mmCIF file with all atom_site columns, C-alpha atoms in Angstrom:
data_model
loop_
_atom_site.group_PDB
_atom_site.id
_atom_site.type_symbol
_atom_site.label_atom_id
_atom_site.label_alt_id
_atom_site.label_comp_id
_atom_site.label_asym_id
_atom_site.label_entity_id
_atom_site.label_seq_id
_atom_site.pdbx_PDB_ins_code
_atom_site.Cartn_x
_atom_site.Cartn_y
_atom_site.Cartn_z
_atom_site.occupancy
_atom_site.B_iso_or_equiv
_atom_site.pdbx_formal_charge
_atom_site.auth_seq_id
_atom_site.auth_comp_id
_atom_site.auth_asym_id
_atom_site.auth_atom_id
_atom_site.pdbx_PDB_model_num
ATOM 1   C CA . MET A 1 1   ? 64.720 4.721  23.243  1.00 63.00 ? 653 MET A CA 1
ATOM 2   C CA . THR A 1 2   ? 67.879 6.670  22.458  1.00 70.00 ? 654 THR A CA 1
ATOM 3   C CA . ARG A 1 3   ? 68.039 10.430 22.047  1.00 69.00 ? 655 ARG A CA 1
ATOM 4   C CA . TRP A 1 4   ? 67.701 10.199 18.253  1.00 68.00 ? 656 TRP A CA 1
ATOM 5   C CA . GLU A 1 5   ? 64.592 7.995  18.282  1.00 67.00 ? 657 GLU A CA 1
ATOM 6   C CA . THR A 1 6   ? 62.839 10.238 20.787  1.00 65.00 ? 658 THR A CA 1
ATOM 7   C CA . ALA A 1 7   ? 64.082 13.585 19.433  1.00 66.00 ? 659 ALA A CA 1
ATOM 8   C CA . ARG A 1 8   ? 64.018 12.977 15.674  1.00 67.00 ? 660 ARG A CA 1
ATOM 9   C CA . TYR A 1 9   ? 61.516 10.181 15.081  1.00 69.00 ? 661 TYR A CA 1
ATOM 10  C CA . THR A 1 10  ? 58.779 11.227 17.494  1.00 69.00 ? 662 THR A CA 1
ATOM 11  C CA . GLN A 1 11  ? 56.103 13.665 16.354  1.00 71.00 ? 663 GLN A CA 1
ATOM 12  C CA . LEU A 1 12  ? 53.998 15.691 18.793  1.00 71.00 ? 664 LEU A CA 1
ATOM 13  C CA . LEU A 1 13  ? 50.482 15.627 17.301  1.00 72.00 ? 665 LEU A CA 1
ATOM 14  C CA . ALA A 1 14  ? 47.819 18.338 17.243  1.00 73.00 ? 666 ALA A CA 1
ATOM 15  C CA . ASN A 1 15  ? 45.867 16.545 20.004  1.00 80.00 ? 667 ASN A CA 1
ATOM 16  C CA . GLY A 1 16  ? 48.885 16.649 22.366  1.00 75.00 ? 668 GLY A CA 1
ATOM 17  C CA . LYS A 1 17  ? 49.776 12.957 22.004  1.00 79.00 ? 669 LYS A CA 1
ATOM 18  C CA . ALA A 1 18  ? 53.076 11.796 20.535  1.00 74.00 ? 670 ALA A CA 1
ATOM 19  C CA . LYS A 1 19  ? 53.557 9.448  17.604  1.00 72.00 ? 671 LYS A CA 1
ATOM 20  C CA . GLN A 1 20  ? 56.767 7.518  18.263  1.00 70.00 ? 672 GLN A CA 1
ATOM 21  C CA . PHE A 1 21  ? 59.141 5.796  15.850  1.00 66.00 ? 673 PHE A CA 1
ATOM 22  C CA . GLN A 1 22  ? 57.907 7.667  12.816  1.00 66.00 ? 674 GLN A CA 1
ATOM 23  C CA . LEU A 1 23  ? 60.358 6.212  10.342  1.00 65.00 ? 675 LEU A CA 1
ATOM 24  C CA . ARG A 1 24  ? 58.381 6.055  7.080   1.00 69.00 ? 676 ARG A CA 1
ATOM 25  C CA . MET A 1 25  ? 58.524 9.040  4.744   1.00 81.00 ? 677 MET A CA 1
ATOM 26  C CA . GLU A 1 26  ? 54.995 10.095 3.816   1.00 89.00 ? 678 GLU A CA 1
ATOM 27  C CA . THR A 1 27  ? 53.886 10.947 0.278   1.00 95.00 ? 679 THR A CA 1
ATOM 28  C CA . ASN A 1 28  ? 55.612 14.189 -0.681  1.00 96.00 ? 680 ASN A CA 1
ATOM 29  C CA . SER A 1 29  ? 56.676 16.397 -3.596  1.00 98.00 ? 681 SER A CA 1
ATOM 30  C CA . VAL A 1 30  ? 58.369 19.711 -4.191  1.00 97.00 ? 682 VAL A CA 1
ATOM 31  C CA . ILE A 1 31  ? 58.766 21.943 -7.228  1.00 98.00 ? 683 ILE A CA 1
ATOM 32  C CA . THR A 1 32  ? 62.481 22.590 -7.707  1.00 98.00 ? 684 THR A CA 1
ATOM 33  C CA . GLN A 1 33  ? 62.240 24.675 -10.904 1.00 97.00 ? 685 GLN A CA 1
ATOM 34  C CA . PRO A 1 34  ? 61.200 27.443 -10.582 1.00 97.00 ? 686 PRO A CA 1
ATOM 35  C CA . SER A 1 35  ? 61.706 27.819 -6.851  1.00 95.00 ? 687 SER A CA 1
ATOM 36  C CA . GLY A 1 36  ? 62.883 30.242 -4.171  1.00 91.00 ? 688 GLY A CA 1
ATOM 37  C CA . THR A 1 37  ? 65.167 33.131 -5.205  1.00 90.00 ? 689 THR A CA 1
ATOM 38  C CA . MET A 1 38  ? 64.786 32.284 -8.921  1.00 95.00 ? 690 MET A CA 1
ATOM 39  C CA . GLN A 1 39  ? 63.200 34.616 -11.442 1.00 97.00 ? 691 GLN A CA 1
ATOM 40  C CA . ILE A 1 40  ? 61.168 33.692 -14.534 1.00 98.00 ? 692 ILE A CA 1
ATOM 41  C CA . GLN A 1 41  ? 59.944 35.589 -17.585 1.00 98.00 ? 693 GLN A CA 1
ATOM 42  C CA . PRO A 1 42  ? 56.417 35.667 -19.035 1.00 98.00 ? 694 PRO A CA 1
ATOM 43  C CA . GLY A 1 43  ? 55.806 33.035 -21.687 1.00 98.00 ? 695 GLY A CA 1
ATOM 44  C CA . TYR A 1 44  ? 57.044 29.466 -21.805 1.00 98.00 ? 696 TYR A CA 1
ATOM 45  C CA . ASN A 1 45  ? 58.384 27.943 -18.581 1.00 98.00 ? 697 ASN A CA 1
ATOM 46  C CA . ARG A 1 46  ? 58.955 24.345 -17.544 1.00 98.00 ? 698 ARG A CA 1
ATOM 47  C CA . ILE A 1 47  ? 57.897 23.397 -14.018 1.00 98.00 ? 699 ILE A CA 1
ATOM 48  C CA . SER A 1 48  ? 59.824 20.431 -12.630 1.00 98.00 ? 700 SER A CA 1
ATOM 49  C CA . GLY A 1 49  ? 60.491 18.761 -9.314  1.00 98.00 ? 701 GLY A CA 1
ATOM 50  C CA . LEU A 1 50  ? 60.766 15.606 -7.243  1.00 98.00 ? 702 LEU A CA 1
ATOM 51  C CA . ALA A 1 51  ? 58.156 13.348 -5.628  1.00 98.00 ? 703 ALA A CA 1
ATOM 52  C CA . TRP A 1 52  ? 58.553 10.366 -3.269  1.00 97.00 ? 704 TRP A CA 1
ATOM 53  C CA . SER A 1 53  ? 56.649 8.080  -0.918  1.00 96.00 ? 705 SER A CA 1
ATOM 54  C CA . GLY A 1 54  ? 57.734 5.639  1.768   1.00 93.00 ? 706 GLY A CA 1
ATOM 55  C CA . HIS A 1 55  ? 54.520 3.699  1.167   1.00 94.00 ? 707 HIS A CA 1
ATOM 56  C CA . GLY A 1 56  ? 55.331 2.675  -2.395  1.00 94.00 ? 708 GLY A CA 1
ATOM 57  C CA . MET A 1 57  ? 55.659 4.151  -5.863  1.00 97.00 ? 709 MET A CA 1
ATOM 58  C CA . ILE A 1 58  ? 54.586 7.606  -7.063  1.00 98.00 ? 710 ILE A CA 1
ATOM 59  C CA . ALA A 1 59  ? 51.614 7.059  -9.383  1.00 98.00 ? 711 ALA A CA 1
ATOM 60  C CA . ARG A 1 60  ? 50.772 10.678 -10.227 1.00 98.00 ? 712 ARG A CA 1
ATOM 61  C CA . VAL A 1 61  ? 51.827 14.264 -9.556  1.00 98.00 ? 713 VAL A CA 1
ATOM 62  C CA . GLU A 1 62  ? 49.499 17.206 -10.085 1.00 98.00 ? 714 GLU A CA 1
ATOM 63  C CA . ILE A 1 63  ? 50.547 20.834 -10.435 1.00 98.00 ? 715 ILE A CA 1
ATOM 64  C CA . SER A 1 64  ? 48.489 23.961 -9.815  1.00 98.00 ? 716 SER A CA 1
ATOM 65  C CA . THR A 1 65  ? 49.497 27.288 -11.341 1.00 98.00 ? 717 THR A CA 1
ATOM 66  C CA . ASP A 1 66  ? 46.611 29.219 -9.764  1.00 98.00 ? 718 ASP A CA 1
ATOM 67  C CA . GLY A 1 67  ? 47.153 28.725 -6.030  1.00 95.00 ? 719 GLY A CA 1
ATOM 68  C CA . ALA A 1 68  ? 45.540 25.246 -5.766  1.00 96.00 ? 720 ALA A CA 1
ATOM 69  C CA . LYS A 1 69  ? 42.243 26.252 -7.397  1.00 97.00 ? 721 LYS A CA 1
ATOM 70  C CA . SER A 1 70  ? 42.731 23.837 -10.290 1.00 98.00 ? 722 SER A CA 1
ATOM 71  C CA . TRP A 1 71  ? 45.162 20.995 -10.973 1.00 98.00 ? 723 TRP A CA 1
ATOM 72  C CA . LYS A 1 72  ? 46.825 19.508 -14.079 1.00 98.00 ? 724 LYS A CA 1
ATOM 73  C CA . GLU A 1 73  ? 48.640 16.207 -14.260 1.00 98.00 ? 725 GLU A CA 1
ATOM 74  C CA . ALA A 1 74  ? 52.410 16.426 -14.628 1.00 98.00 ? 726 ALA A CA 1
ATOM 75  C CA . GLN A 1 75  ? 54.513 14.060 -16.701 1.00 98.00 ? 727 GLN A CA 1
ATOM 76  C CA . LEU A 1 76  ? 56.543 11.551 -14.669 1.00 98.00 ? 728 LEU A CA 1
ATOM 77  C CA . ASN A 1 77  ? 60.080 10.755 -15.788 1.00 97.00 ? 729 ASN A CA 1
ATOM 78  C CA . LEU A 1 78  ? 60.095 6.968  -15.813 1.00 93.00 ? 730 LEU A CA 1
ATOM 79  C CA . PRO A 1 79  ? 60.913 4.590  -14.364 1.00 93.00 ? 731 PRO A CA 1
ATOM 80  C CA . ALA A 1 80  ? 58.994 5.391  -11.184 1.00 93.00 ? 732 ALA A CA 1
ATOM 81  C CA . LEU A 1 81  ? 60.234 2.929  -8.566  1.00 95.00 ? 733 LEU A CA 1
ATOM 82  C CA . PRO A 1 82  ? 58.904 2.056  -5.092  1.00 94.00 ? 734 PRO A CA 1
ATOM 83  C CA . LYS A 1 83  ? 60.300 4.200  -2.260  1.00 92.00 ? 735 LYS A CA 1
ATOM 84  C CA . ALA A 1 84  ? 62.445 6.225  -4.659  1.00 94.00 ? 736 ALA A CA 1
ATOM 85  C CA . GLN A 1 85  ? 62.428 9.819  -5.820  1.00 96.00 ? 737 GLN A CA 1
ATOM 86  C CA . THR A 1 86  ? 60.587 10.381 -9.093  1.00 98.00 ? 738 THR A CA 1
ATOM 87  C CA . ARG A 1 87  ? 61.157 13.432 -11.287 1.00 98.00 ? 739 ARG A CA 1
ATOM 88  C CA . PHE A 1 88  ? 58.151 15.222 -12.759 1.00 98.00 ? 740 PHE A CA 1
ATOM 89  C CA . GLN A 1 89  ? 57.633 18.087 -15.198 1.00 98.00 ? 741 GLN A CA 1
ATOM 90  C CA . MET A 1 90  ? 54.986 20.177 -16.900 1.00 98.00 ? 742 MET A CA 1
ATOM 91  C CA . ASP A 1 91  ? 55.162 22.867 -19.584 1.00 98.00 ? 743 ASP A CA 1
ATOM 92  C CA . TRP A 1 92  ? 53.491 26.151 -18.608 1.00 98.00 ? 744 TRP A CA 1
ATOM 93  C CA . ILE A 1 93  ? 52.822 29.461 -20.333 1.00 98.00 ? 745 ILE A CA 1
ATOM 94  C CA . TRP A 1 94  ? 52.965 32.177 -17.666 1.00 98.00 ? 746 TRP A CA 1
ATOM 95  C CA . ASP A 1 95  ? 50.856 35.275 -18.453 1.00 98.00 ? 747 ASP A CA 1
ATOM 96  C CA . GLY A 1 96  ? 53.000 37.584 -16.282 1.00 98.00 ? 748 GLY A CA 1
ATOM 97  C CA . LYS A 1 97  ? 50.363 38.022 -13.566 1.00 98.00 ? 749 LYS A CA 1
ATOM 98  C CA . PRO A 1 98  ? 51.137 37.239 -9.891  1.00 98.00 ? 750 PRO A CA 1
ATOM 99  C CA . THR A 1 99  ? 50.248 33.663 -8.996  1.00 98.00 ? 751 THR A CA 1
ATOM 100 C CA . LYS A 1 100 ? 51.177 30.689 -6.832  1.00 98.00 ? 752 LYS A CA 1
ATOM 101 C CA . ILE A 1 101 ? 52.418 27.306 -8.015  1.00 98.00 ? 753 ILE A CA 1
ATOM 102 C CA . VAL A 1 102 ? 52.235 24.085 -6.013  1.00 98.00 ? 754 VAL A CA 1
ATOM 103 C CA . SER A 1 103 ? 52.527 20.330 -6.540  1.00 98.00 ? 755 SER A CA 1
ATOM 104 C CA . ARG A 1 104 ? 50.875 17.363 -4.860  1.00 98.00 ? 756 ARG A CA 1
ATOM 105 C CA . SER A 1 105 ? 51.810 13.720 -5.235  1.00 98.00 ? 757 SER A CA 1
ATOM 106 C CA . ILE A 1 106 ? 49.707 10.575 -5.118  1.00 98.00 ? 758 ILE A CA 1
ATOM 107 C CA . ASP A 1 107 ? 51.289 7.155  -4.603  1.00 97.00 ? 759 ASP A CA 1
ATOM 108 C CA . ASP A 1 108 ? 50.182 3.744  -5.870  1.00 97.00 ? 760 ASP A CA 1
ATOM 109 C CA . ARG A 1 109 ? 48.384 3.033  -2.582  1.00 97.00 ? 761 ARG A CA 1
ATOM 110 C CA . GLY A 1 110 ? 46.208 6.143  -2.879  1.00 97.00 ? 762 GLY A CA 1
ATOM 111 C CA . ASN A 1 111 ? 48.053 8.310  -0.342  1.00 97.00 ? 763 ASN A CA 1
ATOM 112 C CA . VAL A 1 112 ? 47.696 11.974 -1.315  1.00 97.00 ? 764 VAL A CA 1
ATOM 113 C CA . GLN A 1 113 ? 50.097 14.674 -0.188  1.00 98.00 ? 765 GLN A CA 1
ATOM 114 C CA . PRO A 1 114 ? 48.067 16.966 2.110   1.00 97.00 ? 766 PRO A CA 1
ATOM 115 C CA . ASP A 1 115 ? 47.702 20.718 1.874   1.00 96.00 ? 767 ASP A CA 1
ATOM 116 C CA . ARG A 1 116 ? 49.169 22.733 4.754   1.00 93.00 ? 768 ARG A CA 1
ATOM 117 C CA . HIS A 1 117 ? 45.845 23.271 6.538   1.00 93.00 ? 769 HIS A CA 1
ATOM 118 C CA . SER A 1 118 ? 44.973 19.534 6.520   1.00 94.00 ? 770 SER A CA 1
ATOM 119 C CA . PHE A 1 119 ? 48.472 18.590 7.641   1.00 90.00 ? 771 PHE A CA 1
ATOM 120 C CA . ILE A 1 120 ? 48.416 20.979 10.631  1.00 87.00 ? 772 ILE A CA 1
ATOM 121 C CA . ALA A 1 121 ? 44.925 19.799 11.621  1.00 88.00 ? 773 ALA A CA 1
ATOM 122 C CA . ALA A 1 122 ? 46.199 16.216 11.831  1.00 84.00 ? 774 ALA A CA 1
ATOM 123 C CA . MET A 1 123 ? 49.818 16.609 12.893  1.00 81.00 ? 775 MET A CA 1
ATOM 124 C CA . GLY A 1 124 ? 50.057 20.007 14.608  1.00 79.00 ? 776 GLY A CA 1
ATOM 125 C CA . THR A 1 125 ? 52.714 22.630 14.037  1.00 80.00 ? 777 THR A CA 1
ATOM 126 C CA . ASN A 1 126 ? 55.730 20.818 15.492  1.00 73.00 ? 778 ASN A CA 1
ATOM 127 C CA . ALA A 1 127 ? 56.591 18.740 12.418  1.00 71.00 ? 779 ALA A CA 1
ATOM 128 C CA . LEU A 1 128 ? 60.167 19.350 11.444  1.00 68.00 ? 780 LEU A CA 1
ATOM 129 C CA . PHE A 1 129 ? 61.630 16.091 10.181  1.00 71.00 ? 781 PHE A CA 1
ATOM 130 C CA . HIS A 1 130 ? 58.431 14.601 8.756   1.00 78.00 ? 782 HIS A CA 1
ATOM 131 C CA . TYR A 1 131 ? 56.695 17.636 7.276   1.00 85.00 ? 783 TYR A CA 1
ATOM 132 C CA . ASN A 1 132 ? 55.060 16.604 4.007   1.00 92.00 ? 784 ASN A CA 1
ATOM 133 C CA . ALA A 1 133 ? 52.469 19.296 3.308   1.00 94.00 ? 785 ALA A CA 1
ATOM 134 C CA . GLN A 1 134 ? 52.335 20.864 -0.141  1.00 96.00 ? 786 GLN A CA 1
ATOM 135 C CA . GLN A 1 135 ? 55.062 23.474 -0.784  1.00 94.00 ? 787 GLN A CA 1
ATOM 136 C CA . THR A 1 136 ? 53.759 26.644 -2.429  1.00 96.00 ? 788 THR A CA 1
ATOM 137 C CA . TRP A 1 137 ? 55.842 29.137 -4.388  1.00 97.00 ? 789 TRP A CA 1
ATOM 138 C CA . SER A 1 138 ? 54.616 32.686 -5.016  1.00 97.00 ? 790 SER A CA 1
ATOM 139 C CA . ILE A 1 139 ? 55.458 34.461 -8.266  1.00 98.00 ? 791 ILE A CA 1
ATOM 140 C CA . ASP A 1 140 ? 55.164 38.263 -8.349  1.00 97.00 ? 792 ASP A CA 1
ATOM 141 C CA . GLU A 1 141 ? 54.665 40.473 -11.435 1.00 97.00 ? 793 GLU A CA 1
ATOM 142 C CA . ALA A 1 142 ? 58.455 40.714 -11.931 1.00 98.00 ? 794 ALA A CA 1
ATOM 143 C CA . GLY A 1 143 ? 58.731 36.893 -11.998 1.00 98.00 ? 795 GLY A CA 1
ATOM 144 C CA . ARG A 1 144 ? 60.455 36.636 -8.610  1.00 97.00 ? 796 ARG A CA 1
ATOM 145 C CA . ILE A 1 145 ? 59.832 33.371 -6.760  1.00 97.00 ? 797 ILE A CA 1
ATOM 146 C CA . GLN A 1 146 ? 59.356 33.216 -2.988  1.00 96.00 ? 798 GLN A CA 1
ATOM 147 C CA . ASN A 1 147 ? 58.337 30.559 -0.456  1.00 93.00 ? 799 ASN A CA 1
ATOM 148 C CA . VAL A 1 148 ? 54.867 31.100 0.990   1.00 90.00 ? 800 VAL A CA 1
ATOM 149 C CA . LEU A 1 149 ? 52.769 29.278 3.518   1.00 77.00 ? 801 LEU A CA 1
ATOM 150 C CA . SER A 1 150 ? 49.313 28.713 2.128   1.00 49.00 ? 802 SER A CA 1
#
């Protein structure tokens, strides 16, 4: 019960209770290209990123280019190993219209990375070290990328 276990590995939940000794990394992913402060051009773009899970191996990553309305499966760069980061990628033709891109990962045990709303409903808003909700990037008409909460 040292400072680090109670300060860094304890999560205050939405219901006011605390989840102690939260050491496992949950299923997570993030798009790293394109991402914040970058700029893209209309036409061909490659979306790529990293996914990981403390429960096992990443089995699938899906990417949405329309703000999580529809999803397409990304290609995993093999080998995908248990409890290790896995690179993913997907080719995309951007039409130049404002949109949002987001990824979600699924591990080999069926754990799905939650959207922000579902994560907050279960875990509350105090997650700092174990935040694993989907990360959304907004793309404006000039191709500028910004972090958004959606």
